[in-house]
PDB file of C-alpha atoms in Angstrom:
ATOM      1  CA  UNK A   1      26.358 -25.302  15.219  1.00  0.00           C
ATOM      2  CA  UNK A   2      28.690 -22.697  16.765  1.00  0.00           C
ATOM      3  CA  UNK A   3      27.110 -19.440  18.192  1.00  0.00           C
ATOM      4  CA  UNK A   4      28.968 -17.385  15.575  1.00  0.00           C
ATOM      5  CA  UNK A   5      27.909 -19.640  12.466  1.00  0.00           C
ATOM      6  CA  UNK A   6      24.276 -19.359  13.720  1.00  0.00           C
ATOM      7  CA  UNK A   7      24.417 -15.927  14.140  1.00  0.00           C
ATOM      8  CA  UNK A   8      25.362 -15.389  10.901  1.00  0.00           C
ATOM      9  CA  UNK A   9      22.638 -17.434   9.471  1.00  0.00           C
ATOM     10  CA  UNK A  10      20.081 -15.337  11.511  1.00  0.00           C
ATOM     11  CA  UNK A  11      21.511 -12.321  10.013  1.00  0.00           C
ATOM     12  CA  UNK A  12      21.208 -13.319   6.293  1.00  0.00           C
ATOM     13  CA  UNK A  13      17.473 -14.056   6.553  1.00  0.00           C
ATOM     14  CA  UNK A  14      15.398 -11.491   5.036  1.00  0.00           C
ATOM     15  CA  UNK A  15      13.033 -10.872   7.183  1.00  0.00           C
ATOM     16  CA  UNK A  16      11.716 -11.053  10.761  1.00  0.00           C
ATOM     17  CA  UNK A  17       9.231 -13.816  10.124  1.00  0.00           C
ATOM     18  CA  UNK A  18      12.198 -15.965   9.037  1.00  0.00           C
ATOM     19  CA  UNK A  19      14.367 -15.246  11.636  1.00  0.00           C
ATOM     20  CA  UNK A  20      11.565 -16.355  14.030  1.00  0.00           C
ATOM     21  CA  UNK A  21      11.043 -19.678  12.451  1.00  0.00           C
ATOM     22  CA  UNK A  22      15.007 -20.126  12.518  1.00  0.00           C
ATOM     23  CA  UNK A  23      14.927 -19.340  16.110  1.00  0.00           C
ATOM     24  CA  UNK A  24      12.187 -21.518  17.001  1.00  0.00           C
ATOM     25  CA  UNK A  25      13.987 -24.545  15.260  1.00  0.00           C
ATOM     26  CA  UNK A  26      17.101 -23.767  16.976  1.00  0.00           C
ATOM     27  CA  UNK A  27      15.738 -22.989  20.633  1.00  0.00           C
ATOM     28  CA  UNK A  28      19.050 -24.416  22.365  1.00  0.00           C
ATOM     29  CA  UNK A  29      20.964 -22.062  20.565  1.00  0.00           C
ATOM     30  CA  UNK A  30      18.887 -18.981  21.487  1.00  0.00           C
ATOM     31  CA  UNK A  31      20.982 -18.069  24.495  1.00  0.00           C
ATOM     32  CA  UNK A  32      23.840 -15.220  25.732  1.00  0.00           C
ATOM     33  CA  UNK A  33      26.365 -17.123  23.482  1.00  0.00           C
ATOM     34  CA  UNK A  34      24.423 -16.305  20.437  1.00  0.00           C
ATOM     35  CA  UNK A  35      23.900 -12.532  21.846  1.00  0.00           C
ATOM     36  CA  UNK A  36      27.642 -12.215  22.115  1.00  0.00           C
ATOM     37  CA  UNK A  37      28.089 -13.274  18.841  1.00  0.00           C
ATOM     38  CA  UNK A  38      25.795 -11.296  17.132  1.00  0.00           C
ATOM     39  CA  UNK A  39      26.828  -7.907  19.082  1.00  0.00           C
ATOM     40  CA  UNK A  40      30.967  -9.100  17.762  1.00  0.00           C
ATOM     41  CA  UNK A  41      29.466  -9.165  14.494  1.00  0.00           C
ATOM     42  CA  UNK A  42      27.794  -6.095  14.720  1.00  0.00           C
ATOM     43  CA  UNK A  43      31.083  -4.299  15.959  1.00  0.00           C
ATOM     44  CA  UNK A  44      33.371  -5.987  13.340  1.00  0.00           C
ATOM     45  CA  UNK A  45      31.433  -4.261  10.217  1.00  0.00           C
ATOM     46  CA  UNK A  46      29.286  -1.353  11.535  1.00  0.00           C
ATOM     47  CA  UNK A  47      31.992   0.807   9.852  1.00  0.00           C
ATOM     48  CA  UNK A  48      32.426  -1.101   6.757  1.00  0.00           C
ATOM     49  CA  UNK A  49      29.206  -2.597   6.062  1.00  0.00           C
ATOM     50  CA  UNK A  50      26.482  -0.777   8.123  1.00  0.00           C
ATOM     51  CA  UNK A  51      23.606  -2.949   6.399  1.00  0.00           C
ATOM     52  CA  UNK A  52      25.112  -6.067   8.103  1.00  0.00           C
ATOM     53  CA  UNK A  53      25.160  -4.437  11.244  1.00  0.00           C
ATOM     54  CA  UNK A  54      21.684  -3.332  11.164  1.00  0.00           C
ATOM     55  CA  UNK A  55      20.573  -6.664  10.263  1.00  0.00           C
ATOM     56  CA  UNK A  56      22.521  -7.892  13.474  1.00  0.00           C
ATOM     57  CA  UNK A  57      20.628  -5.454  15.262  1.00  0.00           C
ATOM     58  CA  UNK A  58      17.396  -6.264  13.860  1.00  0.00           C
ATOM     59  CA  UNK A  59      18.405 -10.493  14.927  1.00  0.00           C
ATOM     60  CA  UNK A  60      19.367  -9.672  18.354  1.00  0.00           C
ATOM     61  CA  UNK A  61      16.215  -7.563  18.851  1.00  0.00           C
ATOM     62  CA  UNK A  62      14.553 -10.758  17.578  1.00  0.00           C
ATOM     63  CA  UNK A  63      16.399 -12.615  19.912  1.00  0.00           C
ATOM     64  CA  UNK A  64      15.528 -10.642  22.908  1.00  0.00           C
ATOM     65  CA  UNK A  65      11.957 -10.949  22.216  1.00  0.00           C
ATOM     66  CA  UNK A  66      12.689 -14.696  21.916  1.00  0.00           C
ATOM     67  CA  UNK A  67      14.384 -15.288  25.136  1.00  0.00           C
ATOM     68  CA  UNK A  68      13.737 -12.561  27.812  1.00  0.00           C
ATOM     69  CA  UNK A  69      16.937 -12.713  29.510  1.00  0.00           C
ATOM     70  CA  UNK A  70      17.986  -9.532  30.783  1.00  0.00           C
ATOM     71  CA  UNK A  71      21.818  -9.525  29.351  1.00  0.00           C
ATOM     72  CA  UNK A  72      20.432 -10.351  26.116  1.00  0.00           C
ATOM     73  CA  UNK A  73      18.184  -7.401  26.227  1.00  0.00           C
ATOM     74  CA  UNK A  74      21.170  -5.372  26.991  1.00  0.00           C
ATOM     75  CA  UNK A  75      23.095  -6.595  24.136  1.00  0.00           C
ATOM     76  CA  UNK A  76      19.997  -5.901  22.014  1.00  0.00           C
ATOM     77  CA  UNK A  77      20.200  -2.208  22.997  1.00  0.00           C
ATOM     78  CA  UNK A  78      23.891  -1.967  22.770  1.00  0.00           C
ATOM     79  CA  UNK A  79      23.577  -3.078  19.222  1.00  0.00           C
ATOM     80  CA  UNK A  80      20.482  -1.173  18.705  1.00  0.00           C
ATOM     81  CA  UNK A  81      22.652   1.709  19.515  1.00  0.00           C
ATOM     82  CA  UNK A  82      25.061   1.401  17.329  1.00  0.00           C
ATOM     83  CA  UNK A  83      22.782   0.486  14.338  1.00  0.00           C
ATOM     84  CA  UNK A  84      21.085   4.171  15.138  1.00  0.00           C
ATOM     85  CA  UNK A  85      24.468   5.314  14.720  1.00  0.00           C
ATOM     86  CA  UNK A  86      24.946   4.155  11.182  1.00  0.00           C
ATOM     87  CA  UNK A  87      21.686   5.566  10.322  1.00  0.00           C
ATOM     88  CA  UNK A  88      22.856   9.081  11.613  1.00  0.00           C
ATOM     89  CA  UNK A  89      20.167   8.998  14.705  1.00  0.00           C
ATOM     90  CA  UNK A  90      22.859  10.067  16.822  1.00  0.00           C
ATOM     91  CA  UNK A  91      20.347  11.600  19.796  1.00  0.00           C
ATOM     92  CA  UNK A  92      18.443   8.383  19.764  1.00  0.00           C
ATOM     93  CA  UNK A  93      21.640   6.240  19.636  1.00  0.00           C
ATOM     94  CA  UNK A  94      22.763   7.969  22.798  1.00  0.00           C
ATOM     95  CA  UNK A  95      19.788   7.140  24.658  1.00  0.00           C
ATOM     96  CA  UNK A  96      19.752   3.450  23.650  1.00  0.00           C
ATOM     97  CA  UNK A  97      23.430   3.235  24.636  1.00  0.00           C
ATOM     98  CA  UNK A  98      22.600   5.048  27.867  1.00  0.00           C
ATOM     99  CA  UNK A  99      19.895   2.260  28.505  1.00  0.00           C
ATOM    100  CA  UNK A 100      22.255  -0.247  27.617  1.00  0.00           C
ATOM    101  CA  UNK A 101      25.242   0.853  29.938  1.00  0.00           C
ATOM    102  CA  UNK A 102      22.504   1.010  32.759  1.00  0.00           C
ATOM    103  CA  UNK A 103      21.114  -2.544  32.492  1.00  0.00           C
ATOM    104  CA  UNK A 104      24.848  -4.032  32.015  1.00  0.00           C
ATOM    105  CA  UNK A 105      25.647  -2.013  35.341  1.00  0.00           C
ATOM    106  CA  UNK A 106      22.689  -3.208  37.090  1.00  0.00           C
ATOM    107  CA  UNK A 107      23.456  -6.968  36.001  1.00  0.00           C
ATOM    108  CA  UNK A 108      26.818  -6.650  37.751  1.00  0.00           C
ATOM    109  CA  UNK A 109      28.534  -6.417  34.198  1.00  0.00           C
ATOM    110  CA  UNK A 110      30.455  -3.323  34.697  1.00  0.00           C
ATOM    111  CA  UNK A 111      33.182  -4.138  31.830  1.00  0.00           C
ATOM    112  CA  UNK A 112      30.279  -4.431  29.170  1.00  0.00           C
ATOM    113  CA  UNK A 113      28.796  -1.201  30.599  1.00  0.00           C
ATOM    114  CA  UNK A 114      32.283   0.722  29.975  1.00  0.00           C
ATOM    115  CA  UNK A 115      32.405  -0.846  26.501  1.00  0.00           C
ATOM    116  CA  UNK A 116      28.903   0.567  25.819  1.00  0.00           C
ATOM    117  CA  UNK A 117      29.912   3.640  27.186  1.00  0.00           C
ATOM    118  CA  UNK A 118      32.507   3.959  24.506  1.00  0.00           C
ATOM    119  CA  UNK A 119      29.888   3.632  21.610  1.00  0.00           C
ATOM    120  CA  UNK A 120      27.940   6.545  23.608  1.00  0.00           C
ATOM    121  CA  UNK A 121      31.010   8.460  23.351  1.00  0.00           C
ATOM    122  CA  UNK A 122      31.216   8.199  19.990  1.00  0.00           C
ATOM    123  CA  UNK A 123      27.612   9.375  19.275  1.00  0.00           C
ATOM    124  CA  UNK A 124      27.738  12.438  21.784  1.00  0.00           C
ATOM    125  CA  UNK A 125      30.999  13.564  20.478  1.00  0.00           C
ATOM    126  CA  UNK A 126      29.469  13.448  17.014  1.00  0.00           C
ATOM    127  CA  UNK A 127      26.483  15.377  18.201  1.00  0.00           C
ATOM    128  CA  UNK A 128      29.176  18.222  19.295  1.00  0.00           C
ATOM    129  CA  UNK A 129      28.728  17.504  22.980  1.00  0.00           C
ATOM    130  CA  UNK A 130      32.332  17.205  24.028  1.00  0.00           C
ATOM    131  CA  UNK A 131      31.958  17.974  27.608  1.00  0.00           C
ATOM    132  CA  UNK A 132      29.750  14.861  27.717  1.00  0.00           C
ATOM    133  CA  UNK A 133      31.802  12.839  25.739  1.00  0.00           C
ATOM    134  CA  UNK A 134      34.895  13.684  27.975  1.00  0.00           C
ATOM    135  CA  UNK A 135      32.748  12.573  30.951  1.00  0.00           C
ATOM    136  CA  UNK A 136      31.284   9.397  29.518  1.00  0.00           C
ATOM    137  CA  UNK A 137      35.030   8.722  28.233  1.00  0.00           C
ATOM    138  CA  UNK A 138      36.474   9.193  31.652  1.00  0.00           C
ATOM    139  CA  UNK A 139      33.998   7.206  33.505  1.00  0.00           C
ATOM    140  CA  UNK A 140      34.686   4.308  31.000  1.00  0.00           C
ATOM    141  CA  UNK A 141      38.165   4.797  31.339  1.00  0.00           C
ATOM    142  CA  UNK A 142      38.331   4.281  35.335  1.00  0.00           C
ATOM    143  CA  UNK A 143      36.080   1.102  34.913  1.00  0.00           C
ATOM    144  CA  UNK A 144      38.481  -0.289  32.470  1.00  0.00           C
ATOM    145  CA  UNK A 145      41.380   0.462  34.607  1.00  0.00           C
ATOM    146  CA  UNK A 146      39.811  -0.692  38.024  1.00  0.00           C
ATOM    147  CA  UNK A 147      39.673  -4.124  36.036  1.00  0.00           C
ATOM    148  CA  UNK A 148      43.002  -3.924  34.555  1.00  0.00           C
ATOM    149  CA  UNK A 149      41.748  -3.951  31.086  1.00  0.00           C
ATOM    150  CA  UNK A 150      44.757  -1.969  29.731  1.00  0.00           C
ATOM    151  CA  UNK A 151      43.750  -2.866  26.034  1.00  0.00           C
ATOM    152  CA  UNK A 152      40.518  -1.083  26.461  1.00  0.00           C
ATOM    153  CA  UNK A 153      41.872   1.516  28.394  1.00  0.00           C
TER     154      UNK A 153
END
């Protein structure tokens, strides 16, 4: 089964116990590709279907508990931050996104850190901290330009 399809199955499970059971039955699929698929799904729907984004966050949090890979844990923090934005918990979201960006940076995944910073920029701007939002945005922009990621920049 492809990671995106398995991610959709995890999201559709109604509770943590069923997600754990599904992960246990499909251990080989509980990897970074699944984390990336859950992250992608969250981003695709967070504004149009926040409930699905929150279920993606729950699934990714469980994946991180199931597979302690630090990249998966960083993805989980990132998506938890997005889920917190959908609940209006902007300060908590900014904190969680800061932690995710730090984790990605410490793993040498600078572009993922920058993408996380973009989500943090949204949270701090919605809190009215425009100076911090500009600072975070400029830092992310610098990383995108350094990596010639013109689309993100």
